[in-house]
Short mmCIF file of C-alpha atoms and ligand atoms in Angstrom, two decimals:
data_model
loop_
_atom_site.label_atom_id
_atom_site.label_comp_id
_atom_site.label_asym_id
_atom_site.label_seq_id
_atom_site.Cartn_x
_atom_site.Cartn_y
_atom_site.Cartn_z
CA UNK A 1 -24.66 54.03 18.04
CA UNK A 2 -22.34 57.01 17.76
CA UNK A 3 -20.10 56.84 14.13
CA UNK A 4 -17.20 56.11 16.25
CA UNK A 5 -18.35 53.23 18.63
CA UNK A 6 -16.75 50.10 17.40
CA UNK A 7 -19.48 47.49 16.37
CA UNK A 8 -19.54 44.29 18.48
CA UNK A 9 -17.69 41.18 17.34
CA UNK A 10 -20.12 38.90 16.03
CA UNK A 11 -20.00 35.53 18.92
CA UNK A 12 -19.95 32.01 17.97
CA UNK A 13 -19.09 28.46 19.29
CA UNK A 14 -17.06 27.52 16.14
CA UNK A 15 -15.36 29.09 13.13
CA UNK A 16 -14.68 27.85 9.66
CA UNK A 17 -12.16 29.86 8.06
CA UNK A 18 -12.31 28.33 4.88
CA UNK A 19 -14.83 26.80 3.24
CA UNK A 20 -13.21 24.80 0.42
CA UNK A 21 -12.82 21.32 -0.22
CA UNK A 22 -11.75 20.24 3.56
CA UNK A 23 -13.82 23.13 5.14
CA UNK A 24 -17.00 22.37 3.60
CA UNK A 25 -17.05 18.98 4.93
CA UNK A 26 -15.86 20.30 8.52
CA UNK A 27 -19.10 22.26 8.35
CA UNK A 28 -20.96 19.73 7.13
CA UNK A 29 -19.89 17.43 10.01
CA UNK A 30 -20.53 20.27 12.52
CA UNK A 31 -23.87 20.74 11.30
CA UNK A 32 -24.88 17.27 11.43
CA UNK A 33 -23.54 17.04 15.23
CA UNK A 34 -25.57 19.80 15.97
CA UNK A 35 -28.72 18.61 14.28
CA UNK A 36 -28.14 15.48 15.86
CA UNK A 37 -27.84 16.21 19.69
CA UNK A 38 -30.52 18.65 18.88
CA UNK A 39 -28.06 21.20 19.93
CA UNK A 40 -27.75 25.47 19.51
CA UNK A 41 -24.07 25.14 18.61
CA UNK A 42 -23.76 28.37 16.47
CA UNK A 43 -21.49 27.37 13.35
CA UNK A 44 -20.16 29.85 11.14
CA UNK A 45 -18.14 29.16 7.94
CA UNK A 46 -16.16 32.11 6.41
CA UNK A 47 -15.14 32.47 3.43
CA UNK A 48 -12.62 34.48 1.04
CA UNK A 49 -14.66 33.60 -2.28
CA UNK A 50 -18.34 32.40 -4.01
CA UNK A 51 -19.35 28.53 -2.74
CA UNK A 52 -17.90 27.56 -5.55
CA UNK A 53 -14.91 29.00 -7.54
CA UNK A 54 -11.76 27.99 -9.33
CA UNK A 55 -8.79 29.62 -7.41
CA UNK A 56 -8.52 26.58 -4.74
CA UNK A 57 -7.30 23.30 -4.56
CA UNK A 58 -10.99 21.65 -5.62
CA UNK A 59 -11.64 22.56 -8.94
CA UNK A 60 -10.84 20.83 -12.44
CA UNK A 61 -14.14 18.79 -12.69
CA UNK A 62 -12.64 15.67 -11.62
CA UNK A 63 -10.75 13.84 -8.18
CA UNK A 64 -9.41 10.29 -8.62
CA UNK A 65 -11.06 8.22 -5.32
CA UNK A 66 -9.52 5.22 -4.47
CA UNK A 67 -10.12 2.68 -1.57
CA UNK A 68 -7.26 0.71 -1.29
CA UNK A 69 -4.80 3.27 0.36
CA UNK A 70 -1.43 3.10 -1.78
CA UNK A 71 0.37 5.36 0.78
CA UNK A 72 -0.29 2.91 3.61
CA UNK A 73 -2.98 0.14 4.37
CA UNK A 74 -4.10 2.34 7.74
CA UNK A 75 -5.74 4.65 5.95
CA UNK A 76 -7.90 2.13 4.08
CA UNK A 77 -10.70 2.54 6.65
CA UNK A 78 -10.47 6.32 6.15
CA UNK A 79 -11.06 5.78 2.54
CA UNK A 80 -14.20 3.17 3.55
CA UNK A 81 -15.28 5.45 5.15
CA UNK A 82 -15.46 8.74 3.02
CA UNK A 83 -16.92 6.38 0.43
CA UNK A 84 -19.93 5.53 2.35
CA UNK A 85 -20.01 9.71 3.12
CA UNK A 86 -19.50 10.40 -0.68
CA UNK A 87 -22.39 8.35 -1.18
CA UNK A 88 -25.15 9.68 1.73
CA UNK A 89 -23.84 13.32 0.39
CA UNK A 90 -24.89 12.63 -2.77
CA UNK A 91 -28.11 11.15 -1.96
CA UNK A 92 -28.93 14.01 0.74
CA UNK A 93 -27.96 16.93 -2.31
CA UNK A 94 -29.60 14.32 -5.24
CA UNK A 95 -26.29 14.64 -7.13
CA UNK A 96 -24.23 12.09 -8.64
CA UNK A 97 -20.94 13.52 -6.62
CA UNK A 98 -18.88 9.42 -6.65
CA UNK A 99 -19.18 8.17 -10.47
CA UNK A 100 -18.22 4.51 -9.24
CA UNK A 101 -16.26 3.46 -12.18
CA UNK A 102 -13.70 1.83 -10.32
CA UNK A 103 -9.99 3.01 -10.37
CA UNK A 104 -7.15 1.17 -12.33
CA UNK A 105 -3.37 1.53 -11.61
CA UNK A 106 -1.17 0.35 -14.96
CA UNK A 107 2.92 0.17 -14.32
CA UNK A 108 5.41 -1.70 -14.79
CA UNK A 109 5.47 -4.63 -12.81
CA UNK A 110 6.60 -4.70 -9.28
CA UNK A 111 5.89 -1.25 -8.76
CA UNK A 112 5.92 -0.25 -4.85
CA UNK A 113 2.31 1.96 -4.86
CA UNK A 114 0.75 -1.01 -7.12
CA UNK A 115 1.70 -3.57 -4.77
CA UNK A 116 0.54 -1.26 -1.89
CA UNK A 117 -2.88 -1.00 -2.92
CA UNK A 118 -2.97 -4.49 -3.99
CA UNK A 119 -1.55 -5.61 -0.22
CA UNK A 120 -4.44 -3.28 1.55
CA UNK A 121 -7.25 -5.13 -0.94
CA UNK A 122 -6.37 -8.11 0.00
CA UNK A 123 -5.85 -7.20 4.02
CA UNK A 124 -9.74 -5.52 3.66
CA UNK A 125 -11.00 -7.92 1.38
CA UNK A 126 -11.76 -5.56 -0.64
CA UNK A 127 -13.36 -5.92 -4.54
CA UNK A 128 -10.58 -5.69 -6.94
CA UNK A 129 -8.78 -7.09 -10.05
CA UNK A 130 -5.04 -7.81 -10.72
CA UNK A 131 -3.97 -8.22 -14.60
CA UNK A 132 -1.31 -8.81 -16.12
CA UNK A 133 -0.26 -6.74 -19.88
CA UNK A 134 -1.98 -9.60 -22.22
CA UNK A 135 -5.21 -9.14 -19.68
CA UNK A 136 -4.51 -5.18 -19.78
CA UNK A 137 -4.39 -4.87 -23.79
CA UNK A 138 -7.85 -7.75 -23.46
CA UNK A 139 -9.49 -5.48 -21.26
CA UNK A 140 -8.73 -1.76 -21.66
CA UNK A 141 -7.41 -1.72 -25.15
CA UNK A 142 -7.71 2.14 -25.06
CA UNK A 143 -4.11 2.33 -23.13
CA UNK A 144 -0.62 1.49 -24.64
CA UNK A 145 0.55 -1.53 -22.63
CA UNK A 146 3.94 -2.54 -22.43
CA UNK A 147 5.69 -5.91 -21.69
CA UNK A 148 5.67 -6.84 -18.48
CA UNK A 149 3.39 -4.17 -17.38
CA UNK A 150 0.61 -4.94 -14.85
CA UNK A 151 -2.48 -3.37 -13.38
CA UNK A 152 -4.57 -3.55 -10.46
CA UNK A 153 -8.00 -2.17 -10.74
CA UNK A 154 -10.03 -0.62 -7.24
CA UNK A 155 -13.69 -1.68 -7.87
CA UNK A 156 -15.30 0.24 -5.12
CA UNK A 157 -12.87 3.41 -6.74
CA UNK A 158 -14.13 5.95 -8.68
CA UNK A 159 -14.41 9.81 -9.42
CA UNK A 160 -15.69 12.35 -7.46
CA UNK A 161 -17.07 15.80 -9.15
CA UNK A 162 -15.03 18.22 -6.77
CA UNK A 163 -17.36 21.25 -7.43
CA UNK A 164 -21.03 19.55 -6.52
CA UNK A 165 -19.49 18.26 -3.61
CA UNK A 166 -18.04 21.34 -1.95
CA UNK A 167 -21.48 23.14 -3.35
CA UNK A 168 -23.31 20.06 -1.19
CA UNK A 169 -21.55 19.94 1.83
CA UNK A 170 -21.61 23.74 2.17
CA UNK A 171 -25.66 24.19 1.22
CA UNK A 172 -26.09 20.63 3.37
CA UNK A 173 -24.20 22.47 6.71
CA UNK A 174 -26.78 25.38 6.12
CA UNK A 175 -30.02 23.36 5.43
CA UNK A 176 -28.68 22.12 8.88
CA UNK A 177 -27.82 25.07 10.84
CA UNK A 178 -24.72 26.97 10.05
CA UNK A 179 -23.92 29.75 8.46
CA UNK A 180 -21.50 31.01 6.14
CA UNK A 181 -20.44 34.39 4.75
CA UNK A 182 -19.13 34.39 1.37
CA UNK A 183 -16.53 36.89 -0.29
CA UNK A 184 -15.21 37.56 3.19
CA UNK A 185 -11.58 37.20 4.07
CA UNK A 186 -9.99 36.70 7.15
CA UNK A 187 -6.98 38.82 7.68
CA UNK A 188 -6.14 37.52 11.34
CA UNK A 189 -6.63 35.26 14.03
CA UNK A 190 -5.64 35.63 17.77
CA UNK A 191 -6.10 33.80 20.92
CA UNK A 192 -7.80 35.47 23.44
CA UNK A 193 -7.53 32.96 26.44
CA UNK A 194 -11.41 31.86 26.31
CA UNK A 195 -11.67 31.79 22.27
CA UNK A 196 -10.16 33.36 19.42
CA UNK A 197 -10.60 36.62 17.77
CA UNK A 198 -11.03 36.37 14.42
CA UNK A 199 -10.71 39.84 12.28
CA UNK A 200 -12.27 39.54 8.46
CA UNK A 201 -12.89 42.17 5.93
CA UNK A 202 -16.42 42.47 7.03
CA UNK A 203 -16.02 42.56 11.27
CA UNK A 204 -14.79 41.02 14.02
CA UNK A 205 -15.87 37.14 15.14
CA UNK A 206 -15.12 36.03 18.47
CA UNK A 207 -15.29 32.37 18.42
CA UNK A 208 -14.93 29.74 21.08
CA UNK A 209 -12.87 27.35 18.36
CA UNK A 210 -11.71 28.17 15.24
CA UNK A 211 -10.87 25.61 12.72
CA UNK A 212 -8.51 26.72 9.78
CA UNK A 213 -9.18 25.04 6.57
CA UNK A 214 -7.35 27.50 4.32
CA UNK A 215 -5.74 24.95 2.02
CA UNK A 216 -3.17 26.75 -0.04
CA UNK A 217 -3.22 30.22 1.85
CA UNK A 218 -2.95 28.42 5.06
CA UNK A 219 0.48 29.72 6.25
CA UNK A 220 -0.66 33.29 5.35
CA UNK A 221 -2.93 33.08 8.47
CA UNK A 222 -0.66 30.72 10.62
CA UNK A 223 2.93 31.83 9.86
CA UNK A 224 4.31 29.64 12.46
CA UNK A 225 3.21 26.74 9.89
CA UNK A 226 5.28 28.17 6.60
CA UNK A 227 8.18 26.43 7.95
CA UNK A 228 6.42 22.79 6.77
CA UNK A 229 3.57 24.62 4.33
CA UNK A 230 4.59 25.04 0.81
CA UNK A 231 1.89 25.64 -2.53
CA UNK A 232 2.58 22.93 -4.84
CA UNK A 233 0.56 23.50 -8.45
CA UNK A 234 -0.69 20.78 -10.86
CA UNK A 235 -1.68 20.98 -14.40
CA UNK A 236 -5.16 19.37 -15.76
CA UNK A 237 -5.25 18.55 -19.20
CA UNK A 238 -8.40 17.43 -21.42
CA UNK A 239 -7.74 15.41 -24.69
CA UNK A 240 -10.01 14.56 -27.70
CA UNK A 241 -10.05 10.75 -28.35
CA UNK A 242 -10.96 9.29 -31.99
CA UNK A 243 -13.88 7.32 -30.56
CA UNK A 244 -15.37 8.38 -27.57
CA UNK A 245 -17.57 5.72 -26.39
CA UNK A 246 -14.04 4.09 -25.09
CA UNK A 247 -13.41 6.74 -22.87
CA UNK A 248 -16.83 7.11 -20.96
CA UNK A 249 -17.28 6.09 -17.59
CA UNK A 250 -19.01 2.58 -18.23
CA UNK A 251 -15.55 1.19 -20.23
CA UNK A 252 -12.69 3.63 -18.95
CA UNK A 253 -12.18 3.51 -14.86
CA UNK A 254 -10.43 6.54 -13.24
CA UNK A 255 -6.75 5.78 -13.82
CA UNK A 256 -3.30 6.08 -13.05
CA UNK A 257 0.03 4.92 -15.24
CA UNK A 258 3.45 4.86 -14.35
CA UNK A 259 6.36 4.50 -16.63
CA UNK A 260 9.69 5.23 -16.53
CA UNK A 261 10.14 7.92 -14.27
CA UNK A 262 6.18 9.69 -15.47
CA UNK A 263 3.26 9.08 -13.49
CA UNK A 264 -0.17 10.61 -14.46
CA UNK A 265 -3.32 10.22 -13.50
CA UNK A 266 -7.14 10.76 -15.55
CA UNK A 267 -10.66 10.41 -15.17
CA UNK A 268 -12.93 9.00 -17.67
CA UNK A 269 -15.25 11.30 -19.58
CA UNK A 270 -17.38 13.41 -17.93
CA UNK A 271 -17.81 16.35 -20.12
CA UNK A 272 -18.60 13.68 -23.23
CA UNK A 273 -16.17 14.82 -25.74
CA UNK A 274 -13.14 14.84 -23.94
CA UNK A 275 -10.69 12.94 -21.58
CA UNK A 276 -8.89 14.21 -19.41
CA UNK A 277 -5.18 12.96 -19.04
CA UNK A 278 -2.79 14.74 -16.60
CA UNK A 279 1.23 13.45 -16.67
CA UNK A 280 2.56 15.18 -14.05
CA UNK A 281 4.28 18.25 -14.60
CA UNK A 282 6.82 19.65 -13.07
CA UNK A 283 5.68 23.50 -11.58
CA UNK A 284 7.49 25.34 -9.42
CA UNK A 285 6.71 25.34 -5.30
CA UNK A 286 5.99 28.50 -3.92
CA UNK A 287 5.35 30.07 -0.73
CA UNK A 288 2.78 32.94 -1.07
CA UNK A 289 0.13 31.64 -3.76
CA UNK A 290 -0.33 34.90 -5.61
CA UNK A 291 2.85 34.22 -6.72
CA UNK A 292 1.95 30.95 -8.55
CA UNK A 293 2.16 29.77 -12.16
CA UNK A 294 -1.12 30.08 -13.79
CA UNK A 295 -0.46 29.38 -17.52
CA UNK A 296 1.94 27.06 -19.22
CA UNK A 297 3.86 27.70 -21.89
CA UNK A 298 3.57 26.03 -25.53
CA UNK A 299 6.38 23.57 -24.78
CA UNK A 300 4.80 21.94 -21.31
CA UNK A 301 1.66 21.77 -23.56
CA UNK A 302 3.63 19.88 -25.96
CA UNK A 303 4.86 18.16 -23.46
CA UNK A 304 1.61 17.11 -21.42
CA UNK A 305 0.25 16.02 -25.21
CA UNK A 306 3.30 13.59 -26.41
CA UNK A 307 2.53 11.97 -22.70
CA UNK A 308 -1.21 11.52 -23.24
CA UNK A 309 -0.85 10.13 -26.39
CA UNK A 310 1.52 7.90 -25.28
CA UNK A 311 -1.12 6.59 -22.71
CA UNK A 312 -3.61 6.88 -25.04
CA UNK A 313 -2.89 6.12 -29.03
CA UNK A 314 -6.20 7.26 -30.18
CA UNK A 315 -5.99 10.82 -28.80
CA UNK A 316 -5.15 14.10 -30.31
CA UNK A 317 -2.36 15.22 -28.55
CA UNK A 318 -3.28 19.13 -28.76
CA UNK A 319 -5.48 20.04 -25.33
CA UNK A 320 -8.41 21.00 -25.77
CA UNK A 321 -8.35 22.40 -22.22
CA UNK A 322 -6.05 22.42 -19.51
CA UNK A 323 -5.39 24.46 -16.19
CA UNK A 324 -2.92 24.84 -13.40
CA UNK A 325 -4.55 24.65 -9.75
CA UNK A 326 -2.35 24.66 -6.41
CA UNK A 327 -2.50 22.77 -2.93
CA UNK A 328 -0.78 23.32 0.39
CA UNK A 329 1.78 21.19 0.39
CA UNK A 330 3.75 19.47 3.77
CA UNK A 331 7.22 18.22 4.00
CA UNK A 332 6.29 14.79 3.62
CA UNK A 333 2.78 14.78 1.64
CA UNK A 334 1.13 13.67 4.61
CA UNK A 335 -1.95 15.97 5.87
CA UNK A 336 -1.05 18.17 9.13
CA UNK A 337 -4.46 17.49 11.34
CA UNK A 338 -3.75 18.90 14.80
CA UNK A 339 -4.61 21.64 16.85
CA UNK A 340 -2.43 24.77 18.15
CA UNK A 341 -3.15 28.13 20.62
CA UNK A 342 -3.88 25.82 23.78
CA UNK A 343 -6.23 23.24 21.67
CA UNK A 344 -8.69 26.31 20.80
CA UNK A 345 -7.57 26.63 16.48
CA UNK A 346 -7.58 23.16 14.77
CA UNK A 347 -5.80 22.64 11.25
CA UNK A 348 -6.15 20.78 8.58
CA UNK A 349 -3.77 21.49 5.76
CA UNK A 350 -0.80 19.87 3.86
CA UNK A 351 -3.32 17.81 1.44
CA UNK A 352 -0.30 17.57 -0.68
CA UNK A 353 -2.49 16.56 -4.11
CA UNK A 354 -4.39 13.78 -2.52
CA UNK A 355 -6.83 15.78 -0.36
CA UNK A 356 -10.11 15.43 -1.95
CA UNK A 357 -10.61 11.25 -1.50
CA UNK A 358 -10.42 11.80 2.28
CA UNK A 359 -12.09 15.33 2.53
CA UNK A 360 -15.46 14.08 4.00
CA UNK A 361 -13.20 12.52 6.90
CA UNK A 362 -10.46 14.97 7.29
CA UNK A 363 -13.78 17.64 8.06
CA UNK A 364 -14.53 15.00 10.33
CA UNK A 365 -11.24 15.48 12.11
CA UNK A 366 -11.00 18.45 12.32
CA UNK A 367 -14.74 18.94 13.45
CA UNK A 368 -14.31 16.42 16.54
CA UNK A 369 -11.17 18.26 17.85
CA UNK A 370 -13.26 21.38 17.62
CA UNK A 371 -15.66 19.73 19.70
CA UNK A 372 -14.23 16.97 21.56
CA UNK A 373 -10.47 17.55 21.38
CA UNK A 374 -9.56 14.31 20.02
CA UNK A 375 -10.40 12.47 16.88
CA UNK A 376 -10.22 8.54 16.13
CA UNK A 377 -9.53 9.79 12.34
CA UNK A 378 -6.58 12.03 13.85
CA UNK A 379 -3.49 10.16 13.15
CA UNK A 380 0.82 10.23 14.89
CA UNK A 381 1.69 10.96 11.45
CA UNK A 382 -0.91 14.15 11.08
CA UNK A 383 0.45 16.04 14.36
CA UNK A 384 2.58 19.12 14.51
CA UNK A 385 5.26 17.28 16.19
CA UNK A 386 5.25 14.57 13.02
CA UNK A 387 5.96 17.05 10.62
CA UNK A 388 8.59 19.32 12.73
CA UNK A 389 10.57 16.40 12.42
CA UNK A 390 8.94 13.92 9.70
CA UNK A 391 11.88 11.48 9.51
CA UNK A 392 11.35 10.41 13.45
C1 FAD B 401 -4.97 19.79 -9.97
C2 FAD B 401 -5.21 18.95 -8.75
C3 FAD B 401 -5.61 17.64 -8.91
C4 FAD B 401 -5.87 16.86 -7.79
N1 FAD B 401 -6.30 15.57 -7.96
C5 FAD B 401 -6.68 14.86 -6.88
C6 FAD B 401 -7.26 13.59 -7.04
O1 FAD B 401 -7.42 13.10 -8.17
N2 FAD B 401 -7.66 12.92 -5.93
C7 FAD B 401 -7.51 13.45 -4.67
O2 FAD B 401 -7.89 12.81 -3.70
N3 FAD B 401 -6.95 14.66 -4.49
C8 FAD B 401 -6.55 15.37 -5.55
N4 FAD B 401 -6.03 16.62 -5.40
C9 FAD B 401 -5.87 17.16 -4.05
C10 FAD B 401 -7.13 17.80 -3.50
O3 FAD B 401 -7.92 18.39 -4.51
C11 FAD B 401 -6.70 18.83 -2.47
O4 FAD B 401 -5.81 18.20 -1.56
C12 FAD B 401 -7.86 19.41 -1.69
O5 FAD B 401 -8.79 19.97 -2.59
C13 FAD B 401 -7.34 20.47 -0.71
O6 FAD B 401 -8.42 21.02 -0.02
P1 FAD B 401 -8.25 22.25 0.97
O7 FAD B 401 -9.53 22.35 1.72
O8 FAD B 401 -6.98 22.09 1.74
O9 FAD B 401 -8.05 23.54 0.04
P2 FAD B 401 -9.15 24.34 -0.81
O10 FAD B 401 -10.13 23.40 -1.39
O11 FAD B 401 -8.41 25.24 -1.72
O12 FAD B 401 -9.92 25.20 0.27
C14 FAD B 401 -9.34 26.31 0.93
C15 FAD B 401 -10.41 27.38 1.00
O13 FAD B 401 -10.02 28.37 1.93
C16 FAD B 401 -10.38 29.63 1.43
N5 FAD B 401 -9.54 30.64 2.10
C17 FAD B 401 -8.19 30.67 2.11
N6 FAD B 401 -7.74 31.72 2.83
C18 FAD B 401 -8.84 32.36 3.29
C19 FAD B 401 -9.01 33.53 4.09
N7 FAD B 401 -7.97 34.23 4.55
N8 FAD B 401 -10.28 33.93 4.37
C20 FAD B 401 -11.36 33.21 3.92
N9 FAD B 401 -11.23 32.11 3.15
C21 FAD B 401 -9.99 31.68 2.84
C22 FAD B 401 -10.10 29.49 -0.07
O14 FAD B 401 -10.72 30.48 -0.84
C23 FAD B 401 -10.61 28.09 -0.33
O15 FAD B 401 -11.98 28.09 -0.69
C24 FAD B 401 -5.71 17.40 -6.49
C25 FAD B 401 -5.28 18.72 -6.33
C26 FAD B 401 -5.04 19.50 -7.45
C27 FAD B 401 -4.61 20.92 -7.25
#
């Protein structure tokens, strides 16, 4: 090859571009497909960073995973059904990745997402508790509960450990077939009528589909979606307790807690000397997400510990860690799973802070409109057209 001949593009039937939280699982679904109809379906994940690294949407050692859908009973079955994937993934990479401890929801009573989850458990007959503040302070006497407070707890909830999963899925998708290249960034993607060109910082990729999984940076490689992309950030915070045993998985569920106009959520212990409690604080959006916060300043921590301890008596309010990750965010905090450039690039972005519980079937979604073109996961209220004009 003469120094000037441009090297070929490397060819394959589908593209990952993106192998975080969502992608993983899109490649892991792939794979399987292709193990399964015994097929030569080249696969190829690409990715900007290492399998696993902290400047995504997946890390912070924890995701709350509920069953009972709180932001609509139809996506209960979704939920059944990444459970039962959470579960074979774990077994297939012999990692705990779903630490069932059941999820518990404490607010004052009458709240609309309580009731919501409380309505799908009882539509799916699914296992769960209802209590009200006397049973609360009986039960969990770790939280500050106050009159007329109530609380629903998920039994088949839990926490998933973000990290091993993406770290399964990914090595899983390989032990099955496809292939990934790490520390590799794509810097376009264009139709070419049969497939789409896809130009990274090591070579060209001509692939028949390619499904975009970028999470945060998703707009950066479709602009047409900044319009109804933004990069939302959320802060983690970890908080010594005075006795610890209370706080491990077997007597503290995965949690949420409402008051007043604060919400927060928390997992259990998993680290075994600290919780971690997150109220939510109030970042700024932005659209390009080098431009995000990454620190907080003295005063939010403050702020993050007077919440915590208000959840929690026992704990020290100082953190003992905390960190600021960001997610793509869509107009209406549902996901955007649909496909653009004639059916041949297929999205999946907008996770909006409540991605991870669903990844395993989101990749699913976005993996059968690679293949198939339609998905029974694919919701009206994931399409383009849905978010171009959410309040239709
Ligand atoms: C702090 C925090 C707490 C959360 N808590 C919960 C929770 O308790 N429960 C829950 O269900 N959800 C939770 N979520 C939401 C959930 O974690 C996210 O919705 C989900 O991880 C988003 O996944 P993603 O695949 O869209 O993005 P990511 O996981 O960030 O994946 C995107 C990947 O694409 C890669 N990439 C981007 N651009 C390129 C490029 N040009 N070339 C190559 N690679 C590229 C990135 O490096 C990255 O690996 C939380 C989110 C945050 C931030």
């Amino acid at each position: 090859m003469s120094k000037h001949t441009t090297p070929a593009a490397r060819v394959v039937d589908v593209a990952v571009v993106g192998v975080g939280t969502i992608g993983s699982m899109a490649l892991w679904a792939l794979s399987t497909a292709r193990r399964r109809s015994a097929s030569t379906l080249r696969v190829l994940g690409i990715e900007q960073y290492g399998t696993v690294h902290t400047h995504g949407a997946f890390s912070g050692e924890s995701r709350l995973f509920r069953v009972a859908a709180k932001e609509g009973r139809h996506l209960t079955p979704a939920l059944l059904e990444a459970r039962t994937r959470w579960l074979e993934l774990g077994r297939l990479a012999a990692r705990d990745l779903l630490i069932p401890a059941g999820a518990i929801h404490i607010a004052p009573s009458g709240h609309p997402d309580l009731h919501a989850a409380l309505s799908a458990a009882e539509e799916f007959d699914l296992p769960h508790r209802h209590f009200d503040a006397d049973d609360l302070r009986r039960q969990y006497p770790q939280f500050a509960v106050d009159h007329g407070d109530e609380g629903f707890l998920d039994e088949l909830a839990g926490v998933v450990r973000p990290e091993s999963a993406v770290f399964a899925a990914s090595r899983q998708a390989q032990a099955d077939g496809a292939e990934v290249l790490y520390n590799t960034v794509v810097t376009s993607l264009s139709p070419t009528g049969t497939g789409v060109r896809i130009e990274t910082s090591a070579g060209a990729v001509e692939a028949g589909h390619v499904i975009v999984t970028a999470g945060p940076w998703t707009a950066r490689l479709v602009p047409g979606l900044s319009r109804m992309l933004t990069v939302a950030n959320f802060a983690l915070a970890w908080f010594m307790p005075a006795d610890i045993s209370a706080f491990l998985p077997a007597r503290l569920p995965g949690f949420m807690r409402d008051f007043g106009d604060m919400h927060a959520f928390g997992a259990p212990s998993i680290d075994g000397f600290s919780v971690k409690v997150s109220p939510h604080l109030h970042l700024p959006t932005v659209a390009n997400p080098a431009r995000r916060p990454m620190t907080l300043s003295r005063e939010q921590l403050r702020w993050l510990g007077t919440q915590a301890q208000r959840i929690f008596p026992s704990l020290d309010p100082e953190p003992v860690r905390w960190s600021v990750h960001p997610d793509s965010q869509s107009p209406d905090s549902r996901p955007i799973i649909d496909t653009i450039g004639e059916g041949r690039i297929s999205i999946a972005a907008g996770m909006s802070g409540n991605g991870f519980k669903f990844a395993p079937v989101w990749g699913q979604a976005v993996a059968d409109l690679a293949l198939t073109g339609a998905s029974p996961w694919q919701d009206a209220e994931f399409t383009l057209a849905h978010h171009a004009d959410p309040v239709d």
